[in-house]
């Protein structure tokens, strides 16, 4: 993507497909800012885990959450990580709205082609997948942003192993669930 006299920054923000080089530079700069200002790497699973304690209160009670070993080690407080997580969600919403791609899609077309259009099946699949990803990220001590961006930026061996395993399993599961339809988006 090049900037000429006819291209404004506003039109760049409305684009659906950004240059991977521009996006990569932006993520790198964001990492520097996070390290410099917040003294913390990019990452969301810790904040997500902290926020999840609020949703556990109706199920196990405030006392149950307070006595839980996991939530004792990372109690809920409004910090950089929580702000970052909220910002990610709001940023995705604003990006979709600005690019005019905001839509409510209960069951994606690709899912319908493979598994049918039943919303409950899609919700169960998404929930189980989310639980597995979150459990794995917490077990690994970080997520795709924590390990994949911040950790690899710091040349941490554990992060590089994490990224290789994530890509390998992602490709394997994609082929298993959706087949090898080359030429399809």
CSV table of C-alpha atoms in Angstrom, one decimal:
chain,number,residue,atom,x,y,z
A,1,UNK,CA,0.0,0.0,0.0
A,2,UNK,CA,1.4,3.3,-1.0
A,3,UNK,CA,0.3,6.8,0.1
A,4,UNK,CA,-0.1,9.3,-2.7
A,5,UNK,CA,-1.7,12.7,-2.7
A,6,UNK,CA,-5.2,11.2,-3.4
A,7,UNK,CA,-5.0,8.7,-0.4
A,8,UNK,CA,-5.9,10.0,3.0
A,9,UNK,CA,-5.3,8.2,6.3
A,10,UNK,CA,-9.1,8.1,6.7
A,11,UNK,CA,-9.4,5.9,3.6
A,12,UNK,CA,-6.6,3.6,4.8
A,13,UNK,CA,-8.6,3.0,8.0
A,14,UNK,CA,-11.6,2.0,6.0
A,15,UNK,CA,-9.7,-0.7,4.0
A,16,UNK,CA,-10.6,-4.3,4.7
A,17,UNK,CA,-7.2,-5.8,3.9
A,18,UNK,CA,-4.3,-3.9,5.3
A,19,UNK,CA,-0.7,-4.4,4.2
A,20,UNK,CA,0.8,-7.1,6.5
A,21,UNK,CA,3.9,-5.0,6.6
A,22,UNK,CA,2.0,-1.9,7.9
A,23,UNK,CA,0.1,-4.1,10.4
A,24,UNK,CA,3.3,-5.8,11.6
A,25,UNK,CA,5.0,-2.4,12.1
A,26,UNK,CA,1.9,-1.2,14.0
A,27,UNK,CA,1.9,-4.2,16.3
A,28,UNK,CA,5.7,-3.8,16.9
A,29,UNK,CA,5.3,-0.2,17.8
A,30,UNK,CA,2.4,-1.1,20.1
A,31,UNK,CA,4.7,-3.7,21.8
A,32,UNK,CA,7.3,-1.0,22.5
A,33,UNK,CA,4.6,1.3,23.9
A,34,UNK,CA,3.2,-1.5,26.1
A,35,UNK,CA,6.7,-2.3,27.5
A,36,UNK,CA,7.6,1.4,27.9
A,37,UNK,CA,4.5,2.7,29.4
A,38,UNK,CA,2.7,-0.2,31.1
A,39,UNK,CA,5.9,-2.2,31.8
A,40,UNK,CA,4.0,-5.2,30.7
A,41,UNK,CA,3.9,-7.2,27.4
A,42,UNK,CA,0.9,-7.5,25.2
A,43,UNK,CA,-1.4,-10.3,26.3
A,44,UNK,CA,-5.1,-11.0,27.0
A,45,UNK,CA,-5.6,-14.3,28.7
A,46,UNK,CA,-4.6,-13.1,32.2
A,47,UNK,CA,-7.1,-10.2,31.9
A,48,UNK,CA,-9.7,-12.6,30.5
A,49,UNK,CA,-9.2,-14.9,33.4
A,50,UNK,CA,-9.5,-12.1,35.9
A,51,UNK,CA,-12.8,-10.9,34.3
A,52,UNK,CA,-14.1,-14.5,34.2
A,53,UNK,CA,-14.2,-14.4,38.0
A,54,UNK,CA,-17.2,-12.0,37.7
A,55,UNK,CA,-19.1,-14.6,35.7
A,56,UNK,CA,-18.2,-17.3,38.2
A,57,UNK,CA,-19.8,-15.4,41.1
A,58,UNK,CA,-23.4,-16.4,40.2
A,59,UNK,CA,-22.3,-20.0,39.8
A,60,UNK,CA,-20.1,-20.6,42.8
A,61,UNK,CA,-20.7,-17.4,44.9
A,62,UNK,CA,-18.3,-14.6,45.9
A,63,UNK,CA,-16.9,-16.7,48.7
A,64,UNK,CA,-16.2,-19.6,46.2
A,65,UNK,CA,-14.3,-17.2,43.9
A,66,UNK,CA,-12.4,-15.6,46.8
A,67,UNK,CA,-11.3,-19.1,48.0
A,68,UNK,CA,-10.4,-20.4,44.5
A,69,UNK,CA,-6.7,-20.9,44.3
A,70,UNK,CA,-6.5,-19.7,40.7
A,71,UNK,CA,-8.4,-16.4,41.3
A,72,UNK,CA,-6.4,-15.9,44.5
A,73,UNK,CA,-3.2,-15.8,42.4
A,74,UNK,CA,-4.7,-13.3,39.9
A,75,UNK,CA,-7.5,-11.3,41.6
A,76,UNK,CA,-9.7,-9.0,39.6
A,77,UNK,CA,-8.5,-5.4,39.3
A,78,UNK,CA,-8.8,-2.8,36.6
A,79,UNK,CA,-5.3,-2.7,35.2
A,80,UNK,CA,-3.5,-2.3,31.8
A,81,UNK,CA,-4.4,-5.9,30.8
A,82,UNK,CA,-8.1,-5.4,31.4
A,83,UNK,CA,-8.0,-2.1,29.5
A,84,UNK,CA,-6.2,-3.7,26.6
A,85,UNK,CA,-8.7,-6.5,26.4
A,86,UNK,CA,-11.7,-4.1,26.4
A,87,UNK,CA,-9.8,-2.0,23.8
A,88,UNK,CA,-9.4,-5.0,21.6
A,89,UNK,CA,-13.1,-5.7,21.6
A,90,UNK,CA,-14.1,-2.1,21.1
A,91,UNK,CA,-11.4,-1.7,18.4
A,92,UNK,CA,-12.7,-4.7,16.5
A,93,UNK,CA,-16.2,-3.3,16.6
A,94,UNK,CA,-15.1,0.2,15.4
A,95,UNK,CA,-13.0,-1.3,12.7
A,96,UNK,CA,-15.9,-3.4,11.4
A,97,UNK,CA,-18.2,-0.4,11.6
A,98,UNK,CA,-15.8,2.0,9.8
A,99,UNK,CA,-15.0,-0.5,7.0
A,100,UNK,CA,-18.8,-1.2,6.6
A,101,UNK,CA,-18.3,-4.9,7.3
A,102,UNK,CA,-20.2,-5.0,10.6
A,103,UNK,CA,-22.8,-7.7,10.5
A,104,UNK,CA,-24.4,-10.3,12.8
A,105,UNK,CA,-23.6,-13.8,11.6
A,106,UNK,CA,-25.0,-16.5,13.7
A,107,UNK,CA,-23.6,-19.4,11.6
A,108,UNK,CA,-20.8,-18.6,9.1
A,109,UNK,CA,-21.2,-19.8,5.5
A,110,UNK,CA,-18.2,-22.0,5.7
A,111,UNK,CA,-19.5,-23.7,8.8
A,112,UNK,CA,-22.9,-24.3,7.1
A,113,UNK,CA,-21.2,-26.0,4.2
A,114,UNK,CA,-19.4,-28.4,6.4
A,115,UNK,CA,-21.7,-29.0,9.4
A,116,UNK,CA,-25.1,-27.6,8.5
A,117,UNK,CA,-26.9,-24.5,9.7
A,118,UNK,CA,-27.9,-25.4,13.2
A,119,UNK,CA,-27.0,-22.5,15.5
A,120,UNK,CA,-26.8,-24.7,18.6
A,121,UNK,CA,-24.1,-26.9,17.0
A,122,UNK,CA,-22.1,-23.8,16.1
A,123,UNK,CA,-22.5,-22.3,19.6
A,124,UNK,CA,-21.4,-25.6,21.2
A,125,UNK,CA,-18.4,-25.9,18.9
A,126,UNK,CA,-17.4,-22.3,19.5
A,127,UNK,CA,-17.8,-22.7,23.3
A,128,UNK,CA,-15.8,-25.9,23.4
A,129,UNK,CA,-13.1,-24.5,21.2
A,130,UNK,CA,-12.9,-21.3,23.3
A,131,UNK,CA,-12.6,-23.3,26.5
A,132,UNK,CA,-9.8,-25.5,25.0
A,133,UNK,CA,-7.9,-22.5,23.6
A,134,UNK,CA,-8.2,-20.6,26.9
A,135,UNK,CA,-7.2,-23.6,29.0
A,136,UNK,CA,-4.2,-24.3,26.7
A,137,UNK,CA,-3.2,-20.6,26.8
A,138,UNK,CA,-3.3,-20.5,30.6
A,139,UNK,CA,-1.5,-23.8,30.8
A,140,UNK,CA,1.2,-22.4,28.4
A,141,UNK,CA,1.5,-19.2,30.4
A,142,UNK,CA,0.3,-17.0,27.6
A,143,UNK,CA,-1.8,-16.7,24.5
A,144,UNK,CA,-1.1,-15.8,20.8
A,145,UNK,CA,-0.5,-12.2,21.7
A,146,UNK,CA,1.5,-12.9,24.9
A,147,UNK,CA,3.7,-15.7,23.4
A,148,UNK,CA,3.2,-15.1,19.7
A,149,UNK,CA,3.9,-11.4,19.7
A,150,UNK,CA,5.5,-10.3,22.9
A,151,UNK,CA,7.4,-13.5,23.6
A,152,UNK,CA,8.8,-14.0,20.1
A,153,UNK,CA,9.7,-10.3,20.1
A,154,UNK,CA,11.8,-11.0,23.2
A,155,UNK,CA,13.3,-14.2,21.5
A,156,UNK,CA,11.9,-16.5,24.2
A,157,UNK,CA,12.4,-20.1,23.2
A,158,UNK,CA,9.1,-21.1,24.9
A,159,UNK,CA,7.2,-18.6,22.8
A,160,UNK,CA,8.7,-19.8,19.6
A,161,UNK,CA,7.8,-23.4,20.5
A,162,UNK,CA,4.3,-22.2,21.3
A,163,UNK,CA,3.9,-20.4,18.0
A,164,UNK,CA,5.1,-23.5,16.0
A,165,UNK,CA,2.7,-25.7,17.9
A,166,UNK,CA,-0.2,-23.3,17.4
A,167,UNK,CA,0.4,-23.1,13.7
A,168,UNK,CA,0.8,-26.8,13.3
A,169,UNK,CA,-2.3,-27.7,15.2
A,170,UNK,CA,-4.3,-24.9,13.6
A,171,UNK,CA,-3.4,-26.2,10.1
A,172,UNK,CA,-4.1,-29.8,11.1
A,173,UNK,CA,-7.5,-29.1,12.6
A,174,UNK,CA,-8.5,-26.8,9.7
A,175,UNK,CA,-7.7,-29.6,7.3
A,176,UNK,CA,-9.5,-32.1,9.5
A,177,UNK,CA,-12.6,-30.0,10.0
A,178,UNK,CA,-12.9,-28.2,6.6
A,179,UNK,CA,-10.9,-30.3,4.2
A,180,UNK,CA,-8.4,-29.1,1.6
A,181,UNK,CA,-10.5,-26.9,-0.6
A,182,UNK,CA,-7.7,-25.0,-2.3
A,183,UNK,CA,-8.7,-21.8,-4.0
A,184,UNK,CA,-11.5,-21.1,-1.6
A,185,UNK,CA,-11.2,-18.1,0.9
